Coordinates of C-alpha atoms in Angstrom, one line a residue:
Chain I
M1 CA -51.4 2.2 -26.5
K2 CA -49.7 -0.9 -27.7
R3 CA -46.2 -1.7 -26.7
K4 CA -45.0 -1.3 -30.4
N5 CA -46.3 2.3 -30.3
Y6 CA -44.5 3.1 -27.1
L7 CA -41.4 1.9 -28.9
K8 CA -41.9 4.1 -31.9
V9 CA -42.6 7.2 -29.8
G10 CA -39.5 6.3 -27.8
L11 CA -37.4 6.0 -30.8
G12 CA -38.8 9.2 -32.2
I13 CA -37.7 11.0 -29.0
I14 CA -34.2 9.4 -29.1
A15 CA -33.8 10.5 -32.7
L16 CA -34.8 14.0 -31.9
A17 CA -32.5 14.2 -28.9
A18 CA -29.6 12.8 -31.2
C19 CA -30.2 15.5 -33.8
L20 CA -30.3 18.2 -31.1
S21 CA -27.1 16.8 -29.4
A22 CA -25.3 16.7 -32.7
Q23 CA -26.2 20.3 -33.4
K24 CA -25.4 21.5 -29.9
F25 CA -22.2 19.8 -29.2
D26 CA -20.9 20.7 -32.5
L27 CA -20.0 17.0 -33.4
K28 CA -20.0 17.6 -37.0
N29 CA -17.1 20.0 -36.6
L30 CA -14.9 17.6 -34.9
N31 CA -12.1 16.1 -36.8
A32 CA -10.4 12.7 -36.3
Q33 CA -7.8 14.3 -33.9
D34 CA -10.4 15.8 -31.9
W35 CA -12.2 12.6 -31.6
L36 CA -9.0 11.0 -30.6
E37 CA -8.3 13.6 -27.9
A38 CA -11.9 13.3 -26.5
G39 CA -11.6 9.5 -26.4
K40 CA -8.1 9.9 -24.6
N41 CA -9.7 12.3 -22.0
I42 CA -12.5 9.8 -21.3
V43 CA -10.1 7.0 -20.7
E44 CA -8.0 9.1 -18.5
A45 CA -10.9 10.2 -16.5
V46 CA -11.8 6.7 -15.5
R47 CA -8.4 5.4 -15.2
P48 CA -7.7 3.6 -11.8
M49 CA -5.2 5.2 -9.4
K50 CA -1.8 3.6 -10.0
E51 CA -0.1 2.0 -7.1
D52 CA 2.7 4.5 -6.7
E53 CA 0.0 7.3 -6.6
E54 CA -1.9 5.4 -4.0
I55 CA 1.1 5.2 -1.8
Q56 CA 1.7 8.9 -2.3
L57 CA -1.9 9.6 -1.2
G58 CA -1.5 7.1 1.7
R59 CA 1.7 8.8 2.9
Q60 CA 0.0 12.1 3.0
L61 CA -2.9 10.8 4.9
A62 CA -0.5 8.9 7.3
A63 CA 1.3 12.2 8.0
R64 CA -2.0 13.9 8.8
L65 CA -3.3 11.1 11.1
A66 CA 0.2 11.1 12.9
G67 CA 0.0 14.9 13.1
T68 CA -3.5 14.9 14.4
F69 CA -3.2 12.1 17.0
G70 CA 0.5 11.6 17.6
V71 CA 2.3 8.4 17.3
L72 CA 3.3 6.2 20.2
K73 CA 6.8 4.9 19.6
D74 CA 6.8 2.3 22.3
E75 CA 9.3 -0.3 21.4
A76 CA 7.6 -3.4 22.8
W77 CA 4.1 -2.5 21.5
S78 CA 5.4 -1.4 18.0
Q79 CA 7.1 -4.7 17.8
E80 CA 3.9 -6.6 18.7
I81 CA 1.7 -4.8 16.2
N82 CA 4.5 -5.2 13.5
L83 CA 5.0 -8.8 14.1
V84 CA 1.2 -9.8 14.1
G85 CA 0.7 -7.5 11.0
R86 CA 3.8 -8.9 9.3
V87 CA 2.8 -12.5 9.5
L88 CA -0.8 -11.8 8.5
V89 CA 0.1 -9.9 5.3
P90 CA 1.3 -12.9 3.2
Y91 CA -2.2 -14.6 3.9
S92 CA -4.1 -11.5 2.7
E93 CA -5.6 -10.8 -0.8
R94 CA -2.8 -8.2 -1.6
P95 CA 0.4 -9.6 -0.2
N96 CA 2.8 -7.7 -2.5
L97 CA 2.1 -4.3 -1.0
K98 CA 4.5 -3.1 1.7
Y99 CA 2.3 -2.5 4.9
R100 CA 3.4 -0.3 7.7
F101 CA 2.0 -0.3 11.3
A102 CA 2.0 2.3 14.0
I103 CA 0.1 3.2 17.2
L104 CA -1.8 6.5 17.5
D105 CA -1.2 8.1 20.8
T106 CA -5.0 8.5 21.7
D107 CA -7.3 6.9 24.2
A108 CA -10.1 6.9 21.5
V109 CA -10.8 3.4 20.3
N110 CA -10.2 3.3 16.6
A111 CA -8.0 1.9 13.8
Y112 CA -7.3 3.4 10.4
S113 CA -6.1 2.1 7.2
A114 CA -4.7 4.7 4.7
P115 CA -4.2 3.6 1.0
G116 CA -0.8 2.3 0.1
G117 CA -0.5 0.1 3.2
Y118 CA -0.3 2.6 6.2
I119 CA -2.1 1.1 9.1
F120 CA -2.8 2.7 12.5
V121 CA -4.4 1.3 15.7
S122 CA -4.9 3.5 18.6
K123 CA -3.7 3.1 22.1
G124 CA -7.3 3.0 23.3
L125 CA -8.0 0.1 21.0
L126 CA -5.0 -1.9 22.2
K127 CA -6.2 -1.3 25.8
Q128 CA -9.6 -2.8 24.9
L129 CA -8.2 -6.1 23.4
S130 CA -7.6 -9.1 25.5
S131 CA -5.7 -11.4 23.2
E132 CA -3.5 -11.6 20.2
A133 CA -6.2 -13.3 18.2
E134 CA -8.3 -10.1 18.7
L135 CA -5.4 -8.0 17.6
A136 CA -4.9 -10.2 14.5
G137 CA -8.6 -9.8 13.7
V138 CA -8.4 -6.0 14.0
L139 CA -5.2 -5.8 11.9
G140 CA -6.7 -8.3 9.4
H141 CA -9.7 -6.0 9.0
E142 CA -7.5 -3.0 8.3
I143 CA -5.4 -5.0 5.9
A144 CA -8.6 -6.1 4.1
H145 CA -9.7 -2.4 3.6
I146 CA -6.4 -1.8 1.8
A147 CA -6.4 -5.0 -0.2
N148 CA -10.0 -4.4 -1.2
K149 CA -9.2 -0.8 -2.1
D150 CA -12.2 0.6 -0.2
I151 CA -11.1 4.1 0.2
L152 CA -9.6 4.3 -3.4
R153 CA -13.0 3.1 -4.8
E154 CA -14.7 5.9 -3.0
I155 CA -12.2 8.6 -4.2
Q156 CA -12.4 7.1 -7.8
K157 CA -16.2 7.5 -7.8
S158 CA -15.9 11.1 -6.9
N159 CA -16.2 14.0 -9.3
L160 CA -13.0 15.3 -7.9
W161 CA -11.0 12.3 -9.4
K162 CA -13.1 12.2 -12.6
A163 CA -12.4 15.8 -13.3
S164 CA -8.7 15.7 -12.6
A165 CA -7.6 12.0 -12.9
K166 CA -5.2 13.0 -15.8
V167 CA -3.0 15.0 -13.2
A168 CA -0.6 12.4 -12.1
I169 CA 0.3 12.5 -8.3
S170 CA 3.4 10.2 -8.3
G171 CA 7.0 11.3 -8.1
S172 CA 9.2 13.2 -5.7
N173 CA 8.8 16.6 -7.3
L174 CA 5.2 17.6 -7.8
S175 CA 4.2 20.7 -9.5
A176 CA 2.0 23.2 -7.9
D177 CA -1.0 21.7 -9.7
Q178 CA -0.2 18.2 -8.6
E179 CA 0.3 19.3 -5.1
E180 CA -3.1 21.0 -5.1
F181 CA -4.7 18.0 -6.5
L182 CA -3.1 15.7 -4.0
G183 CA -4.1 18.0 -1.2
K184 CA -7.8 17.8 -2.4
L185 CA -7.6 14.0 -2.7
T186 CA -6.2 13.8 0.8
D187 CA -9.0 15.9 2.2
A188 CA -11.5 13.7 0.5
S189 CA -9.8 10.7 1.8
W190 CA -9.7 12.2 5.2
D191 CA -13.4 12.9 5.0
T192 CA -14.1 9.2 4.2
L193 CA -11.8 7.7 6.7
V194 CA -12.2 10.0 9.8
V195 CA -15.5 11.9 9.3
K196 CA -18.0 9.7 7.2
G197 CA -16.6 6.2 7.4
L198 CA -16.9 3.5 4.7
G199 CA -20.0 1.8 3.6
K200 CA -21.3 -1.0 5.9
E201 CA -21.0 -3.6 3.2
D202 CA -17.2 -2.7 3.0
E203 CA -16.9 -3.0 6.8
F204 CA -18.8 -6.4 6.9
K205 CA -16.4 -7.7 4.2
A206 CA -13.3 -6.4 5.9
D207 CA -14.5 -8.2 9.2
Q208 CA -15.0 -11.4 7.2
D209 CA -11.7 -11.2 5.4
G210 CA -9.9 -10.2 8.6
A211 CA -11.3 -13.3 10.4
K212 CA -10.6 -15.5 7.3
N213 CA -6.9 -14.5 7.1
A214 CA -6.4 -14.8 10.9
Q215 CA -7.9 -18.3 10.7
K216 CA -5.5 -19.3 7.8
L217 CA -2.6 -18.1 9.8
G218 CA -3.7 -20.2 12.8
Y219 CA -5.5 -17.5 15.0
D220 CA -8.9 -18.0 16.4
P221 CA -11.3 -16.3 13.8
Y222 CA -13.5 -15.3 16.6
G223 CA -11.0 -12.7 17.7
I224 CA -12.6 -9.8 15.8
Y225 CA -16.0 -11.0 17.0
D226 CA -15.0 -11.1 20.6
F227 CA -13.6 -7.6 20.4
I228 CA -16.7 -6.0 18.7
K229 CA -19.0 -8.0 21.0
R230 CA -17.3 -6.1 23.9
L231 CA -18.4 -2.9 22.4
E232 CA -22.0 -3.8 22.0
P233 CA -23.1 -2.6 25.5
M234 CA -21.9 0.9 24.6
E235 CA -24.1 1.0 21.6
K236 CA -27.0 3.0 23.4
Q237 CA -24.8 5.5 25.2
P238 CA -21.3 5.7 23.4
G239 CA -18.7 7.3 25.6
E240 CA -16.3 10.0 24.4
N241 CA -13.7 7.4 23.5
V242 CA -15.9 5.4 21.2
K243 CA -17.9 8.2 19.6
I244 CA -15.9 8.5 16.3
F245 CA -15.6 4.6 16.1
F246 CA -19.4 4.3 16.3
S247 CA -20.1 7.2 14.0
T248 CA -17.8 5.7 11.3
H249 CA -18.6 2.0 11.6
P250 CA -21.9 0.0 11.5
K251 CA -23.4 -0.8 14.9
P252 CA -21.5 -3.5 16.8
S253 CA -24.7 -5.7 17.1
A254 CA -24.9 -5.6 13.2
R255 CA -21.3 -6.6 12.7
T256 CA -21.4 -9.4 15.1
A257 CA -24.6 -10.7 13.5
E258 CA -23.0 -10.6 10.2
L259 CA -19.9 -12.4 11.5
K260 CA -21.9 -15.0 13.1
K261 CA -23.6 -15.8 9.9
Y262 CA -20.1 -16.0 8.2
Y263 CA -18.7 -18.4 10.9
D264 CA -21.8 -20.6 10.6
K265 CA -21.4 -20.8 6.9
K266 CA -17.7 -21.7 7.4
G267 CA -18.5 -24.1 10.2
W268 CA -16.0 -22.4 12.6
E269 CA -16.3 -22.9 16.4
P270 CA -14.9 -20.3 18.9
G271 CA -11.7 -21.3 20.6
S272 CA -10.6 -24.0 18.2
L273 CA -7.4 -22.1 17.2
A274 CA -4.8 -20.0 19.0
Q275 CA -6.1 -17.0 21.0
D276 CA -2.8 -16.2 22.8
Q277 CA -4.5 -14.4 25.6
D278 CA -1.5 -14.9 28.0
Q279 CA 1.1 -13.4 25.7
Y280 CA -1.1 -10.4 25.2
A281 CA -1.9 -10.0 29.0
S282 CA 1.8 -10.3 29.8
L283 CA 2.6 -7.6 27.3
K284 CA -0.1 -5.4 28.8
S285 CA 1.2 -5.9 32.3
K286 CA 4.9 -5.4 31.5
H287 CA 4.3 -2.4 29.2
P288 CA 1.1 -0.6 30.4
L289 CA -0.3 1.8 27.9
Chain B
M1 CA -53.9 8.3 -32.5
K2 CA -51.8 5.6 -34.2
K3 CA -51.2 7.8 -37.2
I4 CA -50.0 10.7 -35.1
L5 CA -47.5 8.4 -33.3
F6 CA -46.3 6.9 -36.5
R7 CA -45.8 10.4 -38.0
T8 CA -43.9 11.6 -34.9
F9 CA -41.7 8.5 -35.4
I10 CA -41.1 9.1 -39.1
A11 CA -40.3 12.8 -38.4
G12 CA -37.9 11.8 -35.7
L13 CA -36.1 9.4 -38.1
V14 CA -36.0 12.1 -40.8
L15 CA -34.4 14.6 -38.4
F16 CA -32.0 12.0 -37.2
A17 CA -31.0 11.2 -40.8
L18 CA -30.5 14.8 -41.6
G19 CA -28.3 15.2 -38.5
I20 CA -26.1 12.2 -39.6
L21 CA -25.9 13.5 -43.2
S22 CA -24.8 16.9 -42.0
L23 CA -21.8 15.3 -40.2
A24 CA -19.9 14.2 -43.3
P25 CA -19.5 17.5 -45.4
A26 CA -19.0 19.5 -42.2
S27 CA -16.2 17.5 -40.9
L28 CA -14.2 18.3 -44.1
Q29 CA -14.3 21.9 -43.3
A30 CA -13.9 21.4 -39.5
K31 CA -10.7 23.3 -39.0
E32 CA -11.8 26.5 -40.7
K33 CA -15.3 26.5 -39.1
K34 CA -13.8 25.7 -35.7
D35 CA -11.9 29.0 -35.6
E36 CA -15.0 30.9 -36.7
K37 CA -17.1 29.2 -34.2
K38 CA -14.9 30.2 -31.3
Q39 CA -15.6 33.9 -32.0
E40 CA -19.5 33.2 -32.3
V41 CA -21.5 33.6 -29.2
T42 CA -25.1 32.7 -29.9
D43 CA -28.3 32.8 -27.9
E44 CA -28.4 29.0 -28.4
S45 CA -25.1 28.4 -26.6
S46 CA -26.1 30.5 -23.6
F47 CA -29.2 28.4 -23.4
W48 CA -27.3 25.1 -23.5
D49 CA -24.8 26.4 -20.9
M50 CA -27.7 27.2 -18.6
F51 CA -29.1 23.7 -19.3
R52 CA -25.8 22.1 -18.5
K53 CA -25.4 24.0 -15.3
A54 CA -28.8 23.0 -14.2
F55 CA -28.4 19.4 -14.7
S56 CA -24.8 18.8 -13.9
R57 CA -23.8 17.6 -10.5
P58 CA -21.9 20.4 -8.6
E59 CA -18.2 19.5 -7.8
P60 CA -18.0 18.9 -4.1
S61 CA -15.8 21.5 -2.4
Y62 CA -13.2 20.3 0.0
K63 CA -12.0 23.7 1.0
Q64 CA -11.8 24.6 4.5
T65 CA -14.7 26.5 6.1
S66 CA -14.7 28.5 9.1
G67 CA -17.1 28.1 12.0
N68 CA -19.8 25.5 12.3
M69 CA -17.8 23.2 14.5
T70 CA -19.7 19.9 14.5
K71 CA -20.4 17.8 17.5
V72 CA -18.8 14.6 16.1
A73 CA -15.5 15.9 17.4
G74 CA -14.5 13.8 20.4
V75 CA -10.8 13.5 19.9
R76 CA -8.7 16.5 19.6
G77 CA -11.2 18.3 17.4
V78 CA -11.3 15.8 14.7
D79 CA -14.3 16.6 12.4
R80 CA -14.9 18.1 9.0
E81 CA -13.6 21.4 10.2
G82 CA -11.0 20.0 12.4
K83 CA -8.7 20.2 9.4
L84 CA -8.1 23.6 10.4
G85 CA -6.1 22.5 13.3
Q86 CA -4.4 19.7 11.4
K87 CA -0.7 19.3 11.1
E88 CA 1.4 16.7 9.4
D89 CA 3.9 14.7 11.2
W90 CA 6.4 13.4 8.6
E91 CA 9.0 12.2 11.2
S92 CA 6.5 9.6 12.4
V93 CA 5.8 8.5 8.8
K94 CA 9.4 8.1 8.2
W95 CA 9.8 6.3 11.5
M96 CA 7.0 3.7 10.6
E97 CA 8.5 3.3 7.0
G98 CA 11.8 2.5 8.5
Y99 CA 10.6 0.0 11.0
T100 CA 11.9 -3.3 10.0
L101 CA 11.8 -6.9 11.5
N102 CA 14.3 -9.5 10.4
E103 CA 13.4 -12.9 9.1
S104 CA 14.6 -14.8 12.2
E105 CA 12.4 -12.6 14.6
V106 CA 9.3 -13.3 12.4
K107 CA 10.0 -17.1 12.3
Q108 CA 10.7 -17.2 16.0
F109 CA 7.3 -15.3 16.6
L110 CA 5.4 -17.9 14.5
E111 CA 7.1 -20.8 16.2
S112 CA 6.4 -19.4 19.7
R113 CA 2.7 -18.9 18.9
K114 CA 2.4 -22.2 16.8
L115 CA 1.2 -20.2 13.9
G116 CA 2.1 -20.3 10.2
P117 CA 3.5 -21.6 7.9
Y118 CA 6.1 -18.9 7.5
K119 CA 5.7 -17.0 4.2
P120 CA 8.1 -14.4 3.0
R121 CA 6.5 -11.0 2.4
G122 CA 5.4 -10.6 -1.2
G123 CA 7.7 -8.5 -3.4
E124 CA 10.7 -8.9 -1.1

């Protein structure tokens, strides 16, 4: 059959489908107001989450993370992560958001970034690091997830958001419906953050952004690389403390390979900028975790 | 063969035109018909309901389920079902929200590490 004929048949089928749809969905009986309402619903269903809603969701998730793992309120270490995080934020892609940093009281190696600027690193992860440049790389990675709205994108793609996006979840007095919706969104976010993990492309991008912003601030961009490289030998037989980290992130060898390509493209050499190993070692010995 | 295809195409177009034409007069009586329609339950609608159910993506359920604990656990039973044991710690959230650093601390930190330049936090 010639191409033109295919086109004709195709058009015929489309026309038939259009007739059936018009009949079925009762389009002929919709008045202007109905059309307007339908349009409004479509726009609301695909609307992006507002920043105050994002913060509300992030708070909820932060409370759940803190409740599940516990928060270590050590003054010296809290100051360290807040200082390194604070100086990195203005160099990030979303500097106007207020970021908060805390330490999860667990030996499992991991870090979490909840929407709205809530960042957690675990005690186990801090033990694994050997310089402030590495800490800057890790915090830069978490800041990048929030700046790139990685979790939000996952949530906004879900049927859950599409179905109920017109239910606002901001404000201090939420109705029962809003509370229920916020609870479901928190469950979905938890699922992405703690159970399934983000897509590997999002992780590679966060590694690169973290390294880039640490470098702009003056830290060695190889910090994040050095930390991930240290985890590579555990790839084949991950211990209990890295199981979740490995199940929610791409393989360390894949991450270091991607980072290496990025560094080569940028022309960055290891050790050319501040690593601040001594300061970090001193903190570790004075305030053992 | 060509003739048959061409006729199919023309038939499709005619049906489509009929469908379009039927929109205009019907929309004038939309309100009245809408009320009547609500009461009508036809075989056709049940067919389309079935059609819609069969081809629509099911809404994922985030409800807690019992049993079937997965092996991902690792830390304090954190897994899909681990939510059962979850609790929220709002005190810690307020604590991290209340944690502040003053400008001189930040500047001193940057200076001691030879980092920077200092930039105020956006929005403050």
